[in-house]
Amino acid sequence: MDSKIKVGIIGGGQLGMMMLQEANFDIASYTVLESSSDCPASPYCQNLIIGSLNDANAIEQLAAVSDVLTWEIEHINVDALIQLEAQGKNIIPKPLVLKMIQDKGAQKLFFQANNIPTAPFELVDSTMLAAVDFSKFPQNKIVVKTRTGGYDGKGVSICNKSDVQNGIIPFEGSVLLEQFVEDVLELAVIVAVDQHGNKSSFPSIEMYFNAQSNLVEFLYSPAQIAIDVEIKAREIAESVIQAFQSPGLFAVELFLTRSGEILVNEIAPRPHNSGHHTIEGCVTSQFAQLNRILLGQELGNSTLKQPSAMLNIVGPENLIGGYQLENEDMWKQQTDVFIHMYGKTESRPNRKLGHVTVIADTFEKLIERAEYVKENMTIIPS
Ligand code: ADP
């Protein structure tokens, strides 16, 4: 009989692929559920179940062949997972955490109830904006977010306060109004919790987003912040995850304000784009860490080995179809540049096709080299 631990992953995108690239196949085997067979994770897993991530039957089929289940994407049928957990299935993180995170409003209420610092907010129906007390939004801008279904900035709009007061917002239904945090520095801290409740966080990450696509364009770790701010950021990130009372790997997105306040923006209960540099940058990557958690092992060492940066490789605006990385062989020969392509067959504008990690001995060299890579690495038609 096969004594390997059977892991089921809901979703076969690049996050699942990178989990599998760091898997310990001596002790575990992996089944992935995805809607299409040519997904990034498919070449790396033992079994692939083709089905919708929203189909309870497909999720049950995956559960039937798995000892432990996890997900790599948030927009899935969480009610099916809640039922499976009630029947005794080991699901990491706990499905109730995902249920709450799927609703940005519920997430904000959770932060509030647990005294986690977060930007002031109001939950309201888009037809009832006149009833809102706007005094908690002193800026002339207000951030409007759809409560469910948003990702990568889709579902987020920075609106003029006067428009919101006049009922003019780009979303319908239940929305989250949030105070606009000016001149914000965006940080992320990845927190890992093992099945015994032990936790560990990775050094903080400083992130820069593309203004048009809202995707992370560039990040580095360690964040260039004072040591007391680093300690506080990690403390806050660990305390919000502690409040979940759940094993798992979580990315905590933070805002550092001009006055030095740290606010929790939102949590991703899965490996995250902000942690891709950990593959080469840290002793244990975010993906290896999650595998360890799923297999009931102790957490690995999350120390950063040297300053590390990451750039996403995304589809150019004018290209739909076959693509290649220009001079890929030359880039692959560099000893301080690590290319990860996700094996997607077609490029589309702003589609995440891969990422590149850059490492250096010093922060100054890191930025210089990362900027060179950013200027010179190009996706071209194949
Ligand atoms: P998503 O879940 O789509 O990533 P976020 O809530 O993280 O949405 O918002 C996307 C981006 O919008 C953030 O990374 C940040 O740049 C900006 N943003 C979100 N909320 C605020 C805010 N309250 N103040 C200023 N900028 C914000």
PDB file of C-alpha atoms in Angstrom, residues 153-262:
ATOM      1  CA  GLY A 153      -7.166  45.580  -7.758  1.00  0.00           C
ATOM      2  CA  LYS A 154     -10.224  44.626  -9.840  1.00  0.00           C
ATOM      3  CA  GLY A 155     -13.081  45.666  -7.603  1.00  0.00           C
ATOM      4  CA  VAL A 156     -11.128  48.567  -6.068  1.00  0.00           C
ATOM      5  CA  SER A 157     -11.671  52.180  -7.107  1.00  0.00           C
ATOM      6  CA  ILE A 158     -10.250  55.391  -5.648  1.00  0.00           C
ATOM      7  CA  CYS A 159     -13.156  57.828  -5.962  1.00  0.00           C
ATOM      8  CA  ASN A 160     -13.698  61.534  -5.336  1.00  0.00           C
ATOM      9  CA  LYS A 161     -15.473  62.006  -2.028  1.00  0.00           C
ATOM     10  CA  SER A 162     -18.017  64.329  -3.648  1.00  0.00           C
ATOM     11  CA  ASP A 163     -18.925  61.633  -6.207  1.00  0.00           C
ATOM     12  CA  VAL A 164     -19.436  59.057  -3.454  1.00  0.00           C
ATOM     13  CA  GLN A 165     -21.553  61.552  -1.492  1.00  0.00           C
ATOM     14  CA  ASN A 166     -23.659  62.004  -4.626  1.00  0.00           C
ATOM     15  CA  GLY A 167     -24.087  58.263  -5.036  1.00  0.00           C
ATOM     16  CA  ILE A 168     -21.711  57.977  -8.021  1.00  0.00           C
ATOM     17  CA  ILE A 169     -19.571  54.853  -7.555  1.00  0.00           C
ATOM     18  CA  PRO A 170     -18.477  52.227 -10.093  1.00  0.00           C
ATOM     19  CA  PHE A 171     -19.929  49.209  -8.223  1.00  0.00           C
ATOM     20  CA  GLU A 172     -23.408  48.028  -7.370  1.00  0.00           C
ATOM     21  CA  GLY A 173     -24.629  46.130  -4.327  1.00  0.00           C
ATOM     22  CA  SER A 174     -22.850  45.811  -1.021  1.00  0.00           C
ATOM     23  CA  VAL A 175     -19.628  47.825  -0.927  1.00  0.00           C
ATOM     24  CA  LEU A 176     -16.828  48.696   1.466  1.00  0.00           C
ATOM     25  CA  LEU A 177     -15.931  52.385   1.765  1.00  0.00           C
ATOM     26  CA  GLU A 178     -12.447  52.861   3.169  1.00  0.00           C
ATOM     27  CA  GLN A 179     -10.419  55.862   4.198  1.00  0.00           C
ATOM     28  CA  PHE A 180      -7.870  56.736   1.509  1.00  0.00           C
ATOM     29  CA  VAL A 181      -4.398  56.291   3.003  1.00  0.00           C
ATOM     30  CA  GLU A 182      -2.173  58.943   1.399  1.00  0.00           C
ATOM     31  CA  ASP A 183       1.466  58.350   0.420  1.00  0.00           C
ATOM     32  CA  VAL A 184       1.228  54.809   1.612  1.00  0.00           C
ATOM     33  CA  LEU A 185       4.181  52.421   1.621  1.00  0.00           C
ATOM     34  CA  GLU A 186       2.879  48.923   0.912  1.00  0.00           C
ATOM     35  CA  LEU A 187       4.431  46.069   2.858  1.00  0.00           C
ATOM     36  CA  ALA A 188       3.710  42.372   3.147  1.00  0.00           C
ATOM     37  CA  VAL A 189       4.610  39.902   5.867  1.00  0.00           C
ATOM     38  CA  ILE A 190       4.140  36.197   5.217  1.00  0.00           C
ATOM     39  CA  VAL A 191       3.204  34.217   8.298  1.00  0.00           C
ATOM     40  CA  ALA A 192       3.334  30.435   8.581  1.00  0.00           C
ATOM     41  CA  VAL A 193       1.515  28.410  11.245  1.00  0.00           C
ATOM     42  CA  ASP A 194       2.131  24.683  11.576  1.00  0.00           C
ATOM     43  CA  GLN A 195      -0.413  22.052  12.610  1.00  0.00           C
ATOM     44  CA  HIS A 196       0.652  22.412  16.275  1.00  0.00           C
ATOM     45  CA  GLY A 197       0.095  26.168  16.287  1.00  0.00           C
ATOM     46  CA  ASN A 198       3.774  27.173  16.110  1.00  0.00           C
ATOM     47  CA  LYS A 199       4.262  30.250  13.969  1.00  0.00           C
ATOM     48  CA  SER A 200       7.018  32.013  12.104  1.00  0.00           C
ATOM     49  CA  SER A 201       7.108  35.045   9.826  1.00  0.00           C
ATOM     50  CA  PHE A 202       9.313  35.938   6.875  1.00  0.00           C
ATOM     51  CA  PRO A 203      11.177  39.271   6.836  1.00  0.00           C
ATOM     52  CA  SER A 204       8.953  42.078   5.573  1.00  0.00           C
ATOM     53  CA  ILE A 205       8.634  42.859   1.898  1.00  0.00           C
ATOM     54  CA  GLU A 206       8.285  46.283   0.269  1.00  0.00           C
ATOM     55  CA  MET A 207       5.966  46.245  -2.742  1.00  0.00           C
ATOM     56  CA  TYR A 208       5.398  48.549  -5.691  1.00  0.00           C
ATOM     57  CA  PHE A 209       2.343  48.210  -7.910  1.00  0.00           C
ATOM     58  CA  ASN A 210       1.794  49.096 -11.554  1.00  0.00           C
ATOM     59  CA  ALA A 211      -0.572  52.073 -11.635  1.00  0.00           C
ATOM     60  CA  GLN A 212      -2.452  50.764 -14.685  1.00  0.00           C
ATOM     61  CA  SER A 213      -2.672  47.022 -14.074  1.00  0.00           C
ATOM     62  CA  ASN A 214      -2.629  47.156 -10.241  1.00  0.00           C
ATOM     63  CA  LEU A 215      -0.291  44.135 -10.276  1.00  0.00           C
ATOM     64  CA  VAL A 216       2.798  43.964  -8.091  1.00  0.00           C
ATOM     65  CA  GLU A 217       5.491  45.231 -10.425  1.00  0.00           C
ATOM     66  CA  PHE A 218       8.505  45.185  -8.200  1.00  0.00           C
ATOM     67  CA  LEU A 219       9.269  44.140  -4.656  1.00  0.00           C
ATOM     68  CA  TYR A 220      12.213  43.563  -2.425  1.00  0.00           C
ATOM     69  CA  SER A 221      13.081  42.203   0.958  1.00  0.00           C
ATOM     70  CA  PRO A 222      14.199  43.284   3.468  1.00  0.00           C
ATOM     71  CA  ALA A 223      11.890  46.302   3.342  1.00  0.00           C
ATOM     72  CA  GLN A 224      13.868  49.514   3.797  1.00  0.00           C
ATOM     73  CA  ILE A 225      12.226  50.449   7.067  1.00  0.00           C
ATOM     74  CA  ALA A 226      13.588  51.109  10.547  1.00  0.00           C
ATOM     75  CA  ILE A 227      14.111  48.033  12.699  1.00  0.00           C
ATOM     76  CA  ASP A 228      11.387  49.047  15.174  1.00  0.00           C
ATOM     77  CA  VAL A 229       8.924  49.369  12.269  1.00  0.00           C
ATOM     78  CA  GLU A 230       9.978  45.938  10.975  1.00  0.00           C
ATOM     79  CA  ILE A 231       9.406  44.425  14.418  1.00  0.00           C
ATOM     80  CA  LYS A 232       6.009  46.122  14.725  1.00  0.00           C
ATOM     81  CA  ALA A 233       4.947  45.033  11.212  1.00  0.00           C
ATOM     82  CA  ARG A 234       5.788  41.412  11.997  1.00  0.00           C
ATOM     83  CA  GLU A 235       4.092  41.597  15.392  1.00  0.00           C
ATOM     84  CA  ILE A 236       0.880  42.953  13.864  1.00  0.00           C
ATOM     85  CA  ALA A 237       0.961  40.394  11.044  1.00  0.00           C
ATOM     86  CA  GLU A 238       1.513  37.540  13.488  1.00  0.00           C
ATOM     87  CA  SER A 239      -1.221  38.783  15.821  1.00  0.00           C
ATOM     88  CA  VAL A 240      -3.849  38.930  13.080  1.00  0.00           C
ATOM     89  CA  ILE A 241      -2.968  35.407  11.976  1.00  0.00           C
ATOM     90  CA  GLN A 242      -2.976  34.246  15.606  1.00  0.00           C
ATOM     91  CA  ALA A 243      -6.585  35.468  15.777  1.00  0.00           C
ATOM     92  CA  PHE A 244      -7.496  33.044  12.937  1.00  0.00           C
ATOM     93  CA  GLN A 245      -6.592  30.031  15.122  1.00  0.00           C
ATOM     94  CA  SER A 246      -5.700  28.096  11.978  1.00  0.00           C
ATOM     95  CA  PRO A 247      -2.657  26.412  10.486  1.00  0.00           C
ATOM     96  CA  GLY A 248      -1.611  27.582   7.050  1.00  0.00           C
ATOM     97  CA  LEU A 249       0.494  30.057   5.126  1.00  0.00           C
ATOM     98  CA  PHE A 250      -0.859  33.608   5.012  1.00  0.00           C
ATOM     99  CA  ALA A 251       0.272  36.825   3.325  1.00  0.00           C
ATOM    100  CA  VAL A 252      -0.610  39.890   5.379  1.00  0.00           C
ATOM    101  CA  GLU A 253      -0.748  43.042   3.249  1.00  0.00           C
ATOM    102  CA  LEU A 254       0.075  46.134   5.274  1.00  0.00           C
ATOM    103  CA  PHE A 255       0.046  49.891   4.781  1.00  0.00           C
ATOM    104  CA  LEU A 256       2.770  51.946   6.443  1.00  0.00           C
ATOM    105  CA  THR A 257       1.394  55.476   6.700  1.00  0.00           C
ATOM    106  CA  ARG A 258       3.310  58.731   6.508  1.00  0.00           C
ATOM    107  CA  SER A 259       3.016  59.089  10.289  1.00  0.00           C
ATOM    108  CA  GLY A 260       4.504  55.624  10.863  1.00  0.00           C
ATOM    109  CA  GLU A 261       1.253  53.834  11.628  1.00  0.00           C
ATOM    110  CA  ILE A 262       0.872  50.246  10.393  1.00  0.00           C
TER     111      ILE A 262
END
